[in-house]
Amino acid sequence: MSAARLAAPPSDDEKALIGLGFRPQRPRRMGLFGNFALSFSAISVLSGPMTLLGLALATGGPASVTWSWVFVGLMALATGAALAEVTSARPTSGALYSMASTLGGPRWGHYTGWFNLIGLAGALAAAPYGVAVILGGWLNLVFGFTPTPGKTFIIFALVLLLLALLNMFGARLVSIVNSVSVGWHVLGAAVIVVALTIVPGHHQSAGFVFGEFTNGTSRGSPLSVGLLGLLLAQHTLSGYDASAHLSEETAHAQIAAPRGILYSILVSWITGFVLVIGLLFAIPDYSGTVNITTGAPPAQVFTDALGQSAAAAMLLVVIAQLFCAYACLVSASRMIFAFSGDGALPYAGAWRTVSLRTGTPLNAIWLAVACASLIALPSLWSTAAYAAIATINVLGIVPAYAIPIYLRLRAGGSFEPGPWHLGRWSKPIGWIAVGWAAFVTILLCLPGASPNRLGPFNYASVALTMVLTVAWGTWHRNHHTITPEYGTPEASERLTRDIV
């Protein structure tokens, strides 16, 4: 921080941050729209519904897709509202990790950080893999390319390499890409829905979209099958914690960041619902869409409904997932950089290397890319690869959301809410969010099919066990050496004395 900045009286935002024991270091150049925009891009309604559509249709059918989106959207709003309340009281860039540390202590923060990290790694694997699947479908339409697991993985690796190189150029490019992403998502979704509404001569009935249930698995229970359909919506409607991560760069963060969380969920929920039912109404051949060999069911829907040339154009619109993947790498690399500060990662010092020219954590970027590649590696032999990758994302990020909410509930009357709060609805909404997180975590650890075989094996439960083991090991190895410089009452007193 410059001397001039230190000499200036601290703003209300800076006073709030100092009161939490954190030193203001970033200029607050972002407003409510910018804060909302990044979370909206991270959610990316053009990602999950497109890449998981085939799985959802095969397991539960159109009705499962439709009603799962409605129900999960409500749960996401409850979780987002509870998280927004904690964000208003703890508006720091450490977000989930920082909230858990200040509300529950370093151990809670440590485990929350690891959950957040595996969630981000899963997202970073899922988004580029989704790009690879859609790009394979586009190449098939235009050039007759035949996607195979090996070819799809090569495309995935090339996409990751491109993202890593772009991430090395610094924060200015991040801002430009995010601005383009918002327009692309909004206009792209509108173009797809309008085209699928106007062009096809025939549409499915409302009974098909809202009432057609299909058990495409070996599970006997319709309820069990229907629950599998939750993955599409749950995987998509996440990532809104980006608004919390941007708190220290947002003006009036105690109000703007919570609103950014809620607005991003609400707009994504509505936009995604219109997009999902638009796709379902436009399906001319249900069996052909589910059994498509290219692995990209939207390509089949677009081709049957719009023709091959228009389908190719629509798939290029869906490549907006690339923006989501770019944002995931930004978040994952910054999380690795920040988390290494407490020695929570092996060889922590290596991941805090920063480029003198761009200020980007170069080693953290490449570690994030390596982790994403390992998570996606089973796609070479597993037919359920993308579902497993998406599940890893959900299994990491959902507990990371729930822990700060639970700690806020546990604090009871000692918790001091910020200017944005839920009032008397805080406890019921908070417990709904925590209960939903526990339910989803258990559900997604279950086998994807029965009996379990190598193909549909749910690798997410293995990944979750490994992460918990590593988190436990690193905590017991390093916790005695951790002496937080910020985020403590002592730090607040020191900063108040030095700055205010």
C-alpha positions as semicolon CSV with decimal commas, in nm:
position;residue;x (nm);y (nm);z (nm)
1;M;0,000;0,000;0,000
2;S;0,133;0,343;-0,093
3;A;0,215;0,612;0,161
4;A;-0,058;0,834;0,018
5;R;-0,311;0,558;0,064
6;L;-0,198;0,500;0,422
7;A;-0,229;0,873;0,493
8;A;-0,588;0,890;0,366
9;P;-0,867;0,822;0,620
10;P;-0,992;0,465;0,583
11;S;-1,329;0,419;0,415
12;D;-1,619;0,233;0,575
13;D;-1,521;-0,077;0,375
14;E;-1,164;-0,055;0,501
15;K;-1,279;-0,002;0,860
16;A;-1,494;-0,314;0,837
17;L;-1,198;-0,514;0,707
18;I;-0,964;-0,377;0,973
19;G;-1,222;-0,468;1,237
20;L;-1,192;-0,830;1,125
21;G;-0,815;-0,817;1,154
22;F;-0,729;-0,790;0,783
23;R;-0,512;-0,524;0,620
24;P;-0,676;-0,345;0,323
25;Q;-0,453;-0,407;0,020
26;R;-0,670;-0,390;-0,291
27;P;-0,837;-0,090;-0,455
28;R;-1,216;-0,123;-0,462
29;R;-1,287;-0,063;-0,831
30;M;-1,574;-0,308;-0,869
31;G;-1,940;-0,234;-0,814
32;L;-2,245;-0,455;-0,767
33;F;-2,273;-0,547;-1,136
34;G;-1,909;-0,650;-1,164
35;N;-1,938;-0,857;-0,847
36;F;-2,254;-1,026;-0,977
37;A;-2,104;-1,077;-1,323
38;L;-1,815;-1,295;-1,211
39;S;-2,039;-1,529;-1,011
40;F;-2,286;-1,544;-1,300
41;S;-2,002;-1,640;-1,534
42;A;-1,868;-1,896;-1,286
43;I;-2,211;-2,061;-1,262
44;S;-2,232;-2,064;-1,645
45;V;-2,576;-2,190;-1,746
46;L;-2,430;-2,283;-2,084
47;S;-2,202;-2,541;-1,919
48;G;-2,376;-2,792;-1,691
49;P;-2,709;-2,827;-1,877
50;M;-2,527;-2,888;-2,204
51;T;-2,264;-3,137;-2,093
52;L;-2,478;-3,330;-1,841
53;L;-2,800;-3,334;-2,046
54;G;-2,734;-3,681;-2,186
55;L;-2,667;-3,834;-1,844
56;A;-2,977;-3,671;-1,693
57;L;-3,199;-3,788;-1,979
58;A;-3,060;-4,141;-1,964
59;T;-3,109;-4,177;-1,590
60;G;-3,437;-4,001;-1,518
61;G;-3,582;-3,857;-1,838
62;P;-3,717;-3,509;-1,915
63;A;-3,928;-3,477;-1,599
64;S;-3,625;-3,552;-1,383
65;V;-3,428;-3,278;-1,560
66;T;-3,707;-3,020;-1,527
67;W;-3,808;-3,073;-1,165
68;S;-3,452;-3,126;-1,045
69;W;-3,366;-2,783;-1,183
70;V;-3,662;-2,625;-1,002
71;F;-3,594;-2,794;-0,667
72;V;-3,216;-2,756;-0,667
73;G;-3,260;-2,391;-0,762
74;L;-3,463;-2,336;-0,445
75;M;-3,197;-2,509;-0,237
76;A;-2,925;-2,303;-0,405
77;L;-3,113;-1,985;-0,315
78;A;-3,139;-2,098;0,048
79;T;-2,770;-2,185;0,059
80;G;-2,676;-1,862;-0,118
81;A;-2,887;-1,652;0,118
82;A;-2,728;-1,812;0,426
83;L;-2,380;-1,772;0,277
84;A;-2,459;-1,412;0,181
85;E;-2,538;-1,334;0,544
86;V;-2,198;-1,463;0,656
87;T;-2,031;-1,280;0,367
88;S;-2,185;-0,951;0,481
89;A;-2,031;-1,002;0,823
90;R;-1,699;-1,138;0,690
91;P;-1,630;-0,961;0,355
92;T;-1,277;-1,091;0,288
93;S;-1,113;-1,233;-0,023
94;G;-1,034;-1,554;0,165
95;A;-1,411;-1,611;0,161
96;L;-1,508;-1,961;0,277
97;Y;-1,166;-2,042;0,420
98;S;-1,145;-1,709;0,602
99;M;-1,505;-1,728;0,729
100;A;-1,450;-2,073;0,879
101;S;-1,120;-1,969;1,037
102;T;-1,261;-1,659;1,207
103;L;-1,587;-1,825;1,317
104;G;-1,456;-2,166;1,420
105;G;-1,077;-2,147;1,446
106;P;-0,782;-2,256;1,229
107;R;-0,880;-2,626;1,218
108;W;-1,220;-2,546;1,068
109;G;-1,055;-2,311;0,822
110;H;-0,800;-2,575;0,724
111;Y;-1,061;-2,838;0,636
112;T;-1,283;-2,583;0,464
113;G;-0,987;-2,478;0,254
114;W;-0,924;-2,835;0,143
115;F;-1,291;-2,888;0,055
116;N;-1,284;-2,563;-0,140
117;L;-0,965;-2,668;-0,316
118;I;-1,098;-3,007;-0,433
119;G;-1,420;-2,838;-0,543
120;L;-1,226;-2,587;-0,752
121;A;-1,006;-2,864;-0,895
122;G;-1,317;-3,059;-0,991
123;A;-1,465;-2,751;-1,155
124;L;-1,139;-2,688;-1,339
125;A;-1,148;-3,045;-1,471
126;A;-1,520;-3,042;-1,553
127;A;-1,537;-2,715;-1,747
128;P;-1,253;-2,788;-1,997
129;Y;-1,374;-3,147;-2,032
130;G;-1,718;-3,012;-2,117
131;V;-1,555;-2,786;-2,376
132;A;-1,377;-3,091;-2,520
133;V;-1,703;-3,288;-2,544
134;I;-1,890;-3,005;-2,717
135;L;-1,595;-2,926;-2,943
136;G;-1,580;-3,294;-3,039
137;G;-1,947;-3,277;-3,134
138;W;-1,885;-2,965;-3,343
139;L;-1,590;-3,127;-3,522
140;N;-1,810;-3,427;-3,592
141;L;-2,078;-3,209;-3,752
142;V;-1,839;-3,002;-3,960
143;F;-1,556;-3,240;-4,048
144;G;-1,688;-3,588;-3,971
145;F;-1,449;-3,621;-3,677
146;T;-1,523;-3,926;-3,459
147;P;-1,471;-3,851;-3,089
148;T;-1,313;-4,127;-2,881
149;P;-1,211;-4,113;-2,513
150;G;-0,848;-4,066;-2,618
151;K;-0,923;-3,789;-2,867
152;T;-1,152;-3,612;-2,621
153;F;-0,880;-3,621;-2,356
154;I;-0,628;-3,473;-2,601
155;I;-0,869;-3,186;-2,676
156;F;-0,920;-3,143;-2,300
157;A;-0,542;-3,125;-2,243
158;L;-0,499;-2,867;-2,520
159;V;-0,778;-2,655;-2,374
160;L;-0,613;-2,668;-2,032
161;L;-0,280;-2,568;-2,184
162;L;-0,443;-2,270;-2,359
163;L;-0,610;-2,162;-2,032
164;A;-0,281;-2,186;-1,844
165;L;-0,101;-1,970;-2,100
166;L;-0,379;-1,710;-2,093
167;N;-0,371;-1,702;-1,712
168;M;-0,007;-1,597;-1,721
169;F;-0,093;-1,254;-1,863
170;G;-0,227;-1,104;-1,540
171;A;-0,540;-0,942;-1,400
172;R;-0,619;-0,709;-1,690
173;L;-0,697;-0,998;-1,922
174;V;-0,912;-1,157;-1,649
175;S;-1,128;-0,844;-1,644
176;I;-1,162;-0,835;-2,023
177;V;-1,252;-1,204;-2,049
178;N;-1,511;-1,172;-1,773
179;S;-1,679;-0,878;-1,947
180;V;-1,703;-1,071;-2,274
181;S;-1,828;-1,378;-2,088
182;V;-2,133;-1,207;-1,941
183;G;-2,255;-1,084;-2,279
184;W;-2,182;-1,417;-2,444
185;H;-2,380;-1,614;-2,183
186;V;-2,685;-1,388;-2,187
187;L;-2,704;-1,341;-2,563
188;G;-2,602;-1,702;-2,633
189;A;-2,876;-1,849;-2,416
190;A;-3,130;-1,614;-2,576
191;V;-3,022;-1,710;-2,929
192;I;-3,049;-2,082;-2,853
193;V;-3,394;-2,059;-2,694
194;V;-3,536;-1,835;-2,969
195;A;-3,398;-2,060;-3,243
196;L;-3,535;-2,375;-3,081
197;T;-3,873;-2,206;-3,037
198;I;-3,916;-2,061;-3,386
199;V;-3,739;-2,294;-3,630
200;P;-3,860;-2,650;-3,555
201;G;-4,194;-2,742;-3,705
202;H;-4,278;-2,976;-3,418
203;H;-4,222;-2,960;-3,044
204;Q;-4,269;-3,207;-2,763
205;S;-4,577;-3,179;-2,541
206;A;-4,581;-3,029;-2,194
207;G;-4,655;-3,379;-2,066
208;F;-4,324;-3,497;-2,210
209;V;-4,121;-3,210;-2,063
210;F;-4,285;-3,204;-1,719
211;G;-4,415;-3,560;-1,677
212;E;-4,205;-3,809;-1,880
213;F;-3,995;-4,016;-1,640
214;T;-3,754;-4,284;-1,767
215;N;-3,550;-4,528;-1,561
216;G;-3,243;-4,580;-1,775
217;T;-3,036;-4,733;-1,495
218;S;-3,031;-5,074;-1,330
219;R;-3,175;-4,925;-1,010
220;G;-3,521;-5,047;-0,920
221;S;-3,635;-4,746;-0,719
222;P;-3,776;-4,452;-0,923
223;L;-3,694;-4,219;-0,632
224;S;-3,332;-4,335;-0,635
225;V;-3,311;-4,275;-1,008
226;G;-3,476;-3,936;-0,981
227;L;-3,223;-3,827;-0,721
228;L;-2,942;-3,895;-0,967
229;G;-3,086;-3,621;-1,187
230;L;-3,001;-3,365;-0,920
231;L;-2,639;-3,367;-1,035
232;L;-2,705;-3,158;-1,348
233;A;-2,859;-2,869;-1,156
234;Q;-2,638;-2,897;-0,847
235;H;-2,319;-2,896;-1,055
236;T;-2,439;-2,596;-1,256
237;L;-2,579;-2,384;-0,972
238;S;-2,252;-2,349;-0,784
239;G;-1,955;-2,116;-0,805
240;Y;-2,139;-1,815;-0,664
241;D;-1,881;-1,788;-0,386
242;A;-1,682;-1,588;-0,644
243;S;-1,875;-1,283;-0,520
244;A;-1,738;-1,343;-0,170
245;H;-1,384;-1,386;-0,304
246;L;-1,416;-1,042;-0,467
247;S;-1,528;-0,870;-0,146
248;E;-1,202;-0,681;-0,094
249;E;-1,218;-0,543;-0,448
250;T;-1,586;-0,439;-0,433
251;A;-1,717;-0,105;-0,313
252;H;-1,975;-0,129;-0,030
253;A;-1,889;-0,498;-0,009
254;Q;-2,103;-0,574;0,295
255;I;-2,410;-0,506;0,079
256;A;-2,286;-0,559;-0,278
257;A;-2,119;-0,899;-0,226
258;P;-2,426;-1,063;-0,063
259;R;-2,647;-0,923;-0,336
260;G;-2,400;-1,044;-0,598
261;I;-2,437;-1,397;-0,460
262;L;-2,816;-1,392;-0,460
263;Y;-2,861;-1,214;-0,794
264;S;-2,623;-1,453;-0,969
265;I;-2,816;-1,755;-0,841
266;L;-3,157;-1,608;-0,921
267;V;-3,069;-1,493;-1,274
268;S;-2,890;-1,822;-1,349
269;W;-3,181;-2,025;-1,211
270;I;-3,436;-1,848;-1,431
271;T;-3,215;-1,833;-1,740
272;G;-3,115;-2,197;-1,701
273;F;-3,476;-2,309;-1,658
274;V;-3,576;-2,140;-1,983
275;L;-3,275;-2,295;-2,158
276;V;-3,341;-2,646;-2,021
277;I;-3,709;-2,658;-2,112
278;G;-3,627;-2,502;-2,450
279;L;-3,393;-2,795;-2,518
280;L;-3,644;-3,051;-2,392
281;F;-3,935;-2,914;-2,599
282;A;-3,712;-2,922;-2,909
283;I;-3,604;-3,290;-2,879
284;P;-3,749;-3,463;-3,187
285;D;-3,596;-3,805;-3,126
286;Y;-3,555;-3,893;-2,758
287;S;-3,387;-4,229;-2,817
288;G;-3,146;-4,084;-3,073
289;T;-3,050;-3,801;-2,840
290;V;-2,981;-4,030;-2,544
291;N;-2,784;-4,286;-2,747
292;I;-2,575;-4,044;-2,955
293;T;-2,225;-4,180;-3,013
294;T;-2,043;-3,846;-3,012
295;G;-2,110;-3,793;-2,641
296;A;-2,267;-3,450;-2,705
297;P;-2,650;-3,481;-2,689
298;P;-2,706;-3,107;-2,752
299;A;-2,540;-3,157;-3,091
300;Q;-2,808;-3,411;-3,179
301;V;-3,088;-3,185;-3,055
302;F;-2,957;-2,890;-3,257
303;T;-2,903;-3,102;-3,567
304;D;-3,249;-3,260;-3,562
305;A;-3,426;-2,935;-3,476
306;L;-3,228;-2,676;-3,673
307;G;-3,024;-2,856;-3,938
308;Q;-2,653;-2,930;-3,951
309;S;-2,523;-2,581;-4,033
310;A;-2,730;-2,408;-3,765
311;A;-2,637;-2,683;-3,518
312;A;-2,269;-2,614;-3,575
313;A;-2,330;-2,245;-3,505
314;M;-2,524;-2,323;-3,184
315;L;-2,241;-2,545;-3,058
316;L;-1,998;-2,258;-3,107
317;V;-2,227;-2,052;-2,881
318;V;-2,201;-2,327;-2,620
319;I;-1,822;-2,296;-2,627
320;A;-1,892;-2,018;-2,375
321;Q;-1,794;-2,293;-2,131
322;L;-1,440;-2,184;-2,215
323;F;-1,503;-1,862;-2,020
324;C;-1,621;-2,064;-1,723
325;A;-1,309;-2,283;-1,743
326;Y;-1,091;-1,971;-1,755
327;A;-1,257;-1,836;-1,439
328;C;-1,215;-2,173;-1,267
329;L;-0,840;-2,168;-1,329
330;V;-0,816;-1,811;-1,198
331;S;-0,997;-1,913;-0,878
332;A;-0,813;-2,243;-0,831
333;S;-0,466;-2,094;-0,877
334;R;-0,541;-1,803;-0,641
335;M;-0,682;-2,044;-0,385
336;I;-0,363;-2,254;-0,404
337;F;-0,155;-1,939;-0,365
338;A;-0,351;-1,815;-0,062
339;F;-0,385;-2,154;0,106
340;S;-0,011;-2,211;0,079
341;G;0,043;-1,911;0,304
342;D;-0,050;-2,121;0,608
343;G;0,167;-2,412;0,497
344;A;-0,146;-2,617;0,431
345;L;-0,011;-2,764;0,106
346;P;0,297;-2,983;0,064
347;Y;0,594;-2,776;-0,061
348;A;0,389;-2,465;0,017
349;G;0,674;-2,225;-0,060
350;A;0,689;-2,337;-0,423
351;W;0,325;-2,246;-0,490
352;R;0,368;-1,888;-0,369
353;T;0,606;-1,794;-0,649
354;V;0,476;-1,483;-0,826
355;S;0,575;-1,345;-1,165
356;L;0,750;-1,010;-1,121
357;R;0,613;-0,894;-1,456
358;T;0,244;-0,987;-1,426
359;G;0,197;-1,059;-1,056
360;T;0,042;-1,400;-1,130
361;P;0,122;-1,712;-0,921
362;L;0,280;-1,913;-1,204
363;N;0,358;-2,233;-1,015
364;A;0,010;-2,236;-0,862
365;I;-0,139;-2,215;-1,212
366;W;0,053;-2,520;-1,329
367;L;-0,027;-2,714;-1,010
368;A;-0,397;-2,646;-1,066
369;V;-0,366;-2,768;-1,426
370;A;-0,186;-3,084;-1,311
371;C;-0,455;-3,161;-1,051
372;A;-0,733;-3,112;-1,308
373;S;-0,555;-3,345;-1,550
374;L;-0,530;-3,619;-1,288
375;I;-0,898;-3,585;-1,198
376;A;-0,996;-3,620;-1,566
377;L;-0,759;-3,911;-1,635
378;P;-1,022;-4,184;-1,568
379;S;-1,213;-4,054;-1,871
380;L;-0,977;-4,267;-2,082
381;W;-1,150;-4,584;-1,959
382;S;-1,469;-4,480;-1,775
383;T;-1,794;-4,408;-1,957
384;A;-1,914;-4,210;-1,654
385;A;-1,610;-3,982;-1,648
386;Y;-1,782;-3,645;-1,678
387;A;-2,042;-3,736;-1,417
388;A;-1,762;-3,837;-1,178
389;I;-1,569;-3,516;-1,245
390;A;-1,879;-3,304;-1,188
391;T;-1,952;-3,497;-0,871
392;I;-1,604;-3,424;-0,737
393;N;-1,673;-3,055;-0,793
394;V;-2,001;-3,075;-0,602
395;L;-1,859;-3,288;-0,320
396;G;-1,590;-3,029;-0,260
397;I;-1,780;-2,706;-0,295
398;V;-2,105;-2,800;-0,116
399;P;-1,940;-2,881;0,222
400;A;-1,720;-2,572;0,181
401;Y;-2,040;-2,365;0,157
402;A;-2,205;-2,543;0,449
403;I;-1,924;-2,519;0,705
404;P;-1,926;-2,135;0,746
405;I;-2,308;-2,146;0,757
406;Y;-2,301;-2,414;1,029
407;L;-2,042;-2,220;1,230
408;R;-2,259;-1,909;1,207
409;L;-2,556;-2,111;1,342
410;R;-2,340;-2,258;1,617
411;A;-2,226;-1,911;1,721
412;G;-2,587;-1,816;1,795
413;G;-2,625;-1,473;1,955
414;S;-2,250;-1,413;1,960
415;F;-2,250;-1,380;1,581
416;E;-2,259;-1,013;1,481
417;P;-2,445;-0,987;1,147
418;G;-2,345;-0,737;0,884
419;P;-2,580;-0,482;0,728
420;W;-2,725;-0,753;0,498
421;H;-2,886;-1,026;0,707
422;L;-3,185;-1,261;0,714
423;G;-3,326;-1,151;1,048
424;R;-3,561;-1,408;1,203
425;W;-3,525;-1,626;0,893
426;S;-3,155;-1,676;0,953
427;K;-3,180;-2,001;1,152
428;P;-3,445;-2,184;0,944
429;I;-3,278;-2,094;0,615
430;G;-2,935;-2,176;0,755
431;W;-3,041;-2,521;0,876
432;I;-3,209;-2,593;0,542
433;A;-2,878;-2,510;0,371
434;V;-2,673;-2,728;0,608
435;G;-2,921;-3,017;0,582
436;W;-2,921;-2,995;0,203
437;A;-2,541;-2,999;0,193
438;A;-2,529;-3,311;0,411
439;F;-2,792;-3,484;0,195
440;V;-2,616;-3,401;-0,133
441;T;-2,277;-3,510;0,000
442;I;-2,410;-3,851;0,104
443;L;-2,613;-3,893;-0,215
444;L;-2,325;-3,821;-0,451
445;C;-2,092;-4,062;-0,271
446;L;-2,323;-4,350;-0,360
447;P;-2,252;-4,569;-0,665
448;G;-2,383;-4,429;-0,992
449;A;-2,531;-4,764;-1,092
450;S;-2,607;-5,100;-0,939
451;P;-2,439;-5,341;-0,937
452;N;-2,119;-5,138;-0,942
453;R;-1,871;-5,203;-1,221
454;L;-1,552;-5,038;-1,345
455;G;-1,732;-4,831;-1,611
456;P;-1,983;-4,648;-1,389
457;F;-1,766;-4,650;-1,076
458;N;-1,813;-4,334;-0,870
459;Y;-1,458;-4,201;-0,828
460;A;-1,586;-3,903;-0,629
461;S;-1,610;-4,099;-0,303
462;V;-1,247;-4,209;-0,346
463;A;-1,140;-3,850;-0,414
464;L;-1,331;-3,726;-0,109
465;T;-1,165;-3,985;0,114
466;M;-0,822;-3,893;-0,021
467;V;-0,878;-3,521;0,036
468;L;-0,995;-3,574;0,394
469;T;-0,692;-3,793;0,459
470;V;-0,451;-3,536;0,315
471;A;-0,626;-3,254;0,504
472;W;-0,595;-3,449;0,828
473;G;-0,230;-3,526;0,763
474;T;-0,130;-3,172;0,669
475;W;-0,314;-3,029;0,970
476;H;-0,141;-3,256;1,218
477;R;0,193;-3,192;1,051
478;N;0,172;-2,814;1,021
479;H;-0,084;-2,669;1,262
480;H;0,173;-2,605;1,537
481;T;0,370;-2,380;1,302
482;I;0,076;-2,166;1,188
483;T;0,073;-1,818;1,340
484;P;-0,191;-1,613;1,157
485;E;-0,079;-1,260;1,081
486;Y;-0,431;-1,146;0,990
487;G;-0,786;-1,235;1,084
488;T;-0,742;-1,231;1,463
489;P;-0,851;-0,987;1,736
490;E;-0,484;-0,908;1,796
491;A;-0,440;-0,825;1,428
492;S;-0,747;-0,600;1,442
493;E;-0,606;-0,408;1,737
494;R;-0,268;-0,373;1,569
495;L;-0,413;-0,256;1,237
496;T;-0,652;-0,017;1,407
497;R;-0,359;0,137;1,592
498;D;-0,131;0,153;1,285
499;I;-0,379;0,255;1,016
500;V;-0,682;0,417;1,174
